[in-house]
PDB file of C-alpha atoms in Angstrom:
ATOM      1  CA  MET A   1      96.516 -29.682 -87.451  1.00 57.00           C
ATOM      2  CA  LYS A   2      97.006 -30.619 -91.123  1.00 59.00           C
ATOM      3  CA  VAL A   3     100.658 -31.473 -90.518  1.00 55.00           C
ATOM      4  CA  PHE A   4      99.683 -33.717 -87.615  1.00 48.00           C
ATOM      5  CA  LEU A   5      97.078 -35.567 -89.713  1.00 46.00           C
ATOM      6  CA  LYS A   6      99.519 -36.028 -92.593  1.00 49.00           C
ATOM      7  CA  THR A   7     102.174 -37.342 -90.240  1.00 50.00           C
ATOM      8  CA  LEU A   8      99.693 -39.696 -88.609  1.00 38.00           C
ATOM      9  CA  LEU A   9      98.515 -40.977 -91.991  1.00 43.00           C
ATOM     10  CA  ILE A  10     102.082 -41.608 -93.171  1.00 51.00           C
ATOM     11  CA  LEU A  11     102.903 -43.407 -89.930  1.00 44.00           C
ATOM     12  CA  LEU A  12      99.830 -45.640 -90.192  1.00 46.00           C
ATOM     13  CA  LEU A  13     100.546 -46.493 -93.830  1.00 47.00           C
ATOM     14  CA  THR A  14     104.171 -47.318 -93.015  1.00 50.00           C
ATOM     15  CA  LEU A  15     103.193 -49.592 -90.146  1.00 47.00           C
ATOM     16  CA  SER A  16     100.514 -51.400 -92.133  1.00 47.00           C
ATOM     17  CA  CYS A  17     102.849 -51.958 -95.103  1.00 42.00           C
ATOM     18  CA  GLY A  18     105.500 -53.381 -92.777  1.00 43.00           C
ATOM     19  CA  ARG A  19     102.980 -55.842 -91.342  1.00 44.00           C
ATOM     20  CA  LEU A  20     101.853 -56.913 -94.811  1.00 41.00           C
ATOM     21  CA  TYR A  21     105.469 -57.453 -95.863  1.00 39.00           C
ATOM     22  CA  ALA A  22     106.138 -59.552 -92.750  1.00 43.00           C
ATOM     23  CA  GLN A  23     103.033 -61.623 -93.444  1.00 48.00           C
ATOM     24  CA  LYS A  24     104.183 -62.159 -97.021  1.00 49.00           C
ATOM     25  CA  LEU A  25     107.563 -63.421 -95.781  1.00 59.00           C
ATOM     26  CA  GLY A  26     105.805 -65.647 -93.252  1.00 72.00           C
ATOM     27  CA  GLN A  27     103.528 -67.000 -95.963  1.00 85.00           C
ATOM     28  CA  ALA A  28     106.542 -67.903 -98.137  1.00 87.00           C
ATOM     29  CA  LEU A  29     108.013 -69.923 -95.268  1.00 88.00           C
ATOM     30  CA  VAL A  30     104.654 -71.595 -94.620  1.00 92.00           C
ATOM     31  CA  ASP A  31     104.358 -72.535 -98.295  1.00 91.00           C
ATOM     32  CA  SER A  32     107.853 -74.018 -98.242  1.00 91.00           C
ATOM     33  CA  LEU A  33     107.110 -76.041 -95.096  1.00 92.00           C
ATOM     34  CA  GLU A  34     103.821 -77.281 -96.562  1.00 93.00           C
ATOM     35  CA  GLN A  35     105.754 -78.553 -99.603  1.00 94.00           C
ATOM     36  CA  GLN A  36     108.127 -80.416 -97.291  1.00 92.00           C
ATOM     37  CA  LEU A  37     105.172 -82.136 -95.621  1.00 92.00           C
ATOM     38  CA  ASP A  38     103.970 -83.421 -98.994  1.00 91.00           C
ATOM     39  CA  LYS A  39     107.073 -85.606 -99.373  1.00 91.00           C
ATOM     40  CA  LYS A  40     106.200 -89.294 -99.109  1.00 89.00           C
ATOM     41  CA  ASN A  41     109.425 -90.618 -97.532  1.00 93.00           C
ATOM     42  CA  LEU A  42     109.691 -87.998 -94.788  1.00 94.00           C
ATOM     43  CA  PRO A  43     110.467 -89.589 -91.380  1.00 95.00           C
ATOM     44  CA  ASP A  44     107.708 -89.099 -88.802  1.00 96.00           C
ATOM     45  CA  SER A  45     109.983 -87.175 -86.413  1.00 95.00           C
ATOM     46  CA  ASN A  46     110.783 -84.689 -89.192  1.00 96.00           C
ATOM     47  CA  ARG A  47     107.072 -84.462 -89.972  1.00 96.00           C
ATOM     48  CA  VAL A  48     106.411 -83.547 -86.312  1.00 96.00           C
ATOM     49  CA  ASP A  49     109.186 -80.928 -86.403  1.00 96.00           C
ATOM     50  CA  ILE A  50     107.763 -79.350 -89.564  1.00 96.00           C
ATOM     51  CA  MET A  51     104.181 -79.337 -88.246  1.00 97.00           C
ATOM     52  CA  THR A  52     105.431 -77.746 -85.012  1.00 96.00           C
ATOM     53  CA  THR A  53     107.184 -75.026 -87.001  1.00 95.00           C
ATOM     54  CA  LEU A  54     104.019 -74.538 -89.063  1.00 96.00           C
ATOM     55  CA  CYS A  55     102.013 -74.146 -85.850  1.00 95.00           C
ATOM     56  CA  TYR A  56     104.438 -71.411 -84.782  1.00 93.00           C
ATOM     57  CA  GLU A  57     104.443 -69.670 -88.167  1.00 94.00           C
ATOM     58  CA  TYR A  58     100.653 -69.767 -88.488  1.00 94.00           C
ATOM     59  CA  ARG A  59     100.097 -68.171 -85.051  1.00 90.00           C
ATOM     60  CA  GLU A  60      99.617 -64.677 -86.526  1.00 87.00           C
ATOM     61  CA  ILE A  61      98.851 -65.475 -90.174  1.00 90.00           C
ATOM     62  CA  ALA A  62      96.080 -68.053 -89.612  1.00 93.00           C
ATOM     63  CA  PRO A  63      95.898 -69.152 -85.957  1.00 94.00           C
ATOM     64  CA  ASN A  64      93.147 -71.694 -86.651  1.00 95.00           C
ATOM     65  CA  LYS A  65      95.519 -73.506 -89.038  1.00 96.00           C
ATOM     66  CA  GLY A  66      98.233 -73.217 -86.411  1.00 96.00           C
ATOM     67  CA  ILE A  67      96.038 -74.975 -83.865  1.00 97.00           C
ATOM     68  CA  GLU A  68      95.168 -77.644 -86.430  1.00 97.00           C
ATOM     69  CA  CYS A  69      98.858 -78.264 -87.254  1.00 97.00           C
ATOM     70  CA  GLY A  70      99.742 -78.302 -83.570  1.00 97.00           C
ATOM     71  CA  LEU A  71      97.090 -80.869 -82.712  1.00 97.00           C
ATOM     72  CA  LYS A  72      98.194 -83.092 -85.618  1.00 97.00           C
ATOM     73  CA  ALA A  73     101.817 -82.751 -84.506  1.00 97.00           C
ATOM     74  CA  GLU A  74     100.869 -83.675 -80.937  1.00 97.00           C
ATOM     75  CA  LYS A  75      98.971 -86.765 -82.071  1.00 98.00           C
ATOM     76  CA  LEU A  76     101.843 -87.958 -84.268  1.00 97.00           C
ATOM     77  CA  ALA A  77     104.459 -87.171 -81.600  1.00 97.00           C
ATOM     78  CA  GLN A  78     102.571 -89.294 -79.088  1.00 96.00           C
ATOM     79  CA  ARG A  79     102.168 -92.123 -81.595  1.00 97.00           C
ATOM     80  CA  ILE A  80     105.921 -92.253 -82.310  1.00 97.00           C
ATOM     81  CA  ASN A  81     106.925 -91.544 -78.673  1.00 94.00           C
ATOM     82  CA  TYR A  82     108.522 -88.184 -79.536  1.00 94.00           C
ATOM     83  CA  TYR A  83     107.546 -86.778 -76.146  1.00 89.00           C
ATOM     84  CA  TYR A  84     110.397 -84.283 -76.019  1.00 87.00           C
ATOM     85  CA  LYS A  85     108.627 -82.183 -78.665  1.00 93.00           C
ATOM     86  CA  ILE A  86     105.145 -82.128 -77.094  1.00 93.00           C
ATOM     87  CA  GLY A  87     105.906 -79.267 -74.701  1.00 89.00           C
ATOM     88  CA  GLU A  88     106.999 -77.068 -77.586  1.00 90.00           C
ATOM     89  CA  ILE A  89     103.876 -78.042 -79.543  1.00 94.00           C
ATOM     90  CA  TYR A  90     101.675 -77.032 -76.595  1.00 93.00           C
ATOM     91  CA  LEU A  91     103.566 -73.753 -76.346  1.00 90.00           C
ATOM     92  CA  TRP A  92     102.782 -72.765 -79.928  1.00 93.00           C
ATOM     93  CA  ILE A  93      99.167 -73.942 -79.673  1.00 95.00           C
ATOM     94  CA  SER A  94      98.910 -71.667 -76.633  1.00 92.00           C
ATOM     95  CA  SER A  95     100.244 -68.801 -78.724  1.00 90.00           C
ATOM     96  CA  CYS A  96      97.595 -69.445 -81.385  1.00 94.00           C
ATOM     97  CA  PHE A  97      94.796 -69.341 -78.799  1.00 93.00           C
ATOM     98  CA  ASN A  98      96.332 -66.181 -77.377  1.00 88.00           C
ATOM     99  CA  PHE A  99      95.867 -64.529 -80.784  1.00 89.00           C
ATOM    100  CA  TYR A 100      92.101 -65.052 -80.392  1.00 87.00           C
ATOM    101  CA  ASN A 101      92.252 -63.684 -76.815  1.00 86.00           C
ATOM    102  CA  ASP A 102      91.112 -67.072 -75.550  1.00 87.00           C
ATOM    103  CA  ASN A 103      93.047 -66.739 -72.310  1.00 85.00           C
ATOM    104  CA  PHE A 104      91.587 -69.865 -70.761  1.00 88.00           C
ATOM    105  CA  LYS A 105      92.712 -72.182 -73.589  1.00 91.00           C
ATOM    106  CA  SER A 106      96.013 -70.341 -73.946  1.00 87.00           C
ATOM    107  CA  TYR A 107      96.655 -70.734 -70.218  1.00 85.00           C
ATOM    108  CA  GLU A 108      95.715 -74.429 -70.287  1.00 89.00           C
ATOM    109  CA  TYR A 109      98.131 -75.200 -73.106  1.00 91.00           C
ATOM    110  CA  SER A 110     100.932 -73.073 -71.688  1.00 85.00           C
ATOM    111  CA  LEU A 111     100.685 -74.900 -68.345  1.00 85.00           C
ATOM    112  CA  GLU A 112     100.795 -78.224 -70.187  1.00 88.00           C
ATOM    113  CA  ALA A 113     103.858 -76.925 -72.031  1.00 85.00           C
ATOM    114  CA  VAL A 114     105.597 -76.161 -68.729  1.00 82.00           C
ATOM    115  CA  LYS A 115     104.743 -79.621 -67.355  1.00 86.00           C
ATOM    116  CA  CYS A 116     105.961 -81.428 -70.482  1.00 86.00           C
ATOM    117  CA  ASN A 117     109.120 -79.366 -70.782  1.00 80.00           C
ATOM    118  CA  LEU A 118     109.943 -80.077 -67.139  1.00 82.00           C
ATOM    119  CA  LYS A 119     109.153 -83.770 -67.464  1.00 86.00           C
ATOM    120  CA  TYR A 120     111.223 -84.308 -70.598  1.00 84.00           C
ATOM    121  CA  ASN A 121     113.967 -81.799 -69.730  1.00 79.00           C
ATOM    122  CA  ASN A 122     113.356 -79.589 -72.747  1.00 72.00           C
ATOM    123  CA  ASN A 123     115.179 -76.598 -71.318  1.00 71.00           C
ATOM    124  CA  ASN A 124     115.077 -74.773 -74.663  1.00 65.00           C
ATOM    125  CA  ALA A 125     111.302 -74.336 -74.463  1.00 61.00           C
ATOM    126  CA  LEU A 126     110.875 -74.381 -70.677  1.00 59.00           C
ATOM    127  CA  LEU A 127     111.544 -70.719 -69.956  1.00 59.00           C
ATOM    128  CA  ILE A 128     109.373 -69.550 -72.836  1.00 64.00           C
ATOM    129  CA  SER A 129     106.516 -71.806 -71.731  1.00 55.00           C
ATOM    130  CA  GLU A 130     106.770 -70.462 -68.170  1.00 59.00           C
ATOM    131  CA  ILE A 131     106.500 -66.905 -69.469  1.00 61.00           C
ATOM    132  CA  TYR A 132     103.515 -67.816 -71.668  1.00 56.00           C
ATOM    133  CA  SER A 133     101.756 -69.490 -68.759  1.00 55.00           C
ATOM    134  CA  TYR A 134     102.253 -66.389 -66.633  1.00 53.00           C
ATOM    135  CA  ASP A 135     101.093 -64.040 -69.391  1.00 56.00           C
ATOM    136  CA  ALA A 136      98.071 -66.168 -70.286  1.00 53.00           C
ATOM    137  CA  ASN A 137      96.933 -66.632 -66.695  1.00 56.00           C
ATOM    138  CA  PRO A 138      93.656 -64.776 -66.237  1.00 53.00           C
ATOM    139  CA  ASN A 139      94.566 -64.168 -62.580  1.00 56.00           C
ATOM    140  CA  ASN A 140      98.157 -63.259 -63.491  1.00 51.00           C
ATOM    141  CA  THR A 141      99.822 -64.800 -60.437  1.00 49.00           C
ATOM    142  CA  ASN A 142     102.821 -67.057 -59.957  1.00 49.00           C
ATOM    143  CA  GLU A 143     100.805 -69.745 -58.152  1.00 51.00           C
ATOM    144  CA  GLN A 144     100.790 -72.118 -61.114  1.00 46.00           C
ATOM    145  CA  LEU A 145     104.584 -72.073 -61.286  1.00 45.00           C
ATOM    146  CA  LYS A 146     104.944 -72.772 -57.548  1.00 47.00           C
ATOM    147  CA  VAL A 147     102.791 -75.877 -57.956  1.00 47.00           C
ATOM    148  CA  LEU A 148     105.009 -77.196 -60.755  1.00 43.00           C
ATOM    149  CA  TYR A 149     108.263 -76.780 -58.865  1.00 43.00           C
TER     150      TYR A 149
END
């Protein structure tokens, strides 16, 4: 029994340290991206790209900040007519809501991601958004995808 408890304790410590290390690496990237956003002469399309990446990176570190970055990115993308990016933005916002187990909001945004990615032919994010919409669906059926196609 003692050996089992020691092994379990070592396993738990190893897993928790690995997660902390991954968060530290993620935080370094977030800090770097935040510095890029502070630049005055940054083109708006690059600003949208960086905020979208921040939304993705924040999804497990600080999902509320991820949602905030995603919504800002969406607003700016619409203002500058960068519609191609909106589906990806919705996808990462969905992921942030999924972290909070808010399946309804996650499902809403993932369906919007599928619609936008289909509309603007963003095939890079389309498959991922379809998977997210299926996973986030409280009823877990394929009906929403049949409607889109």
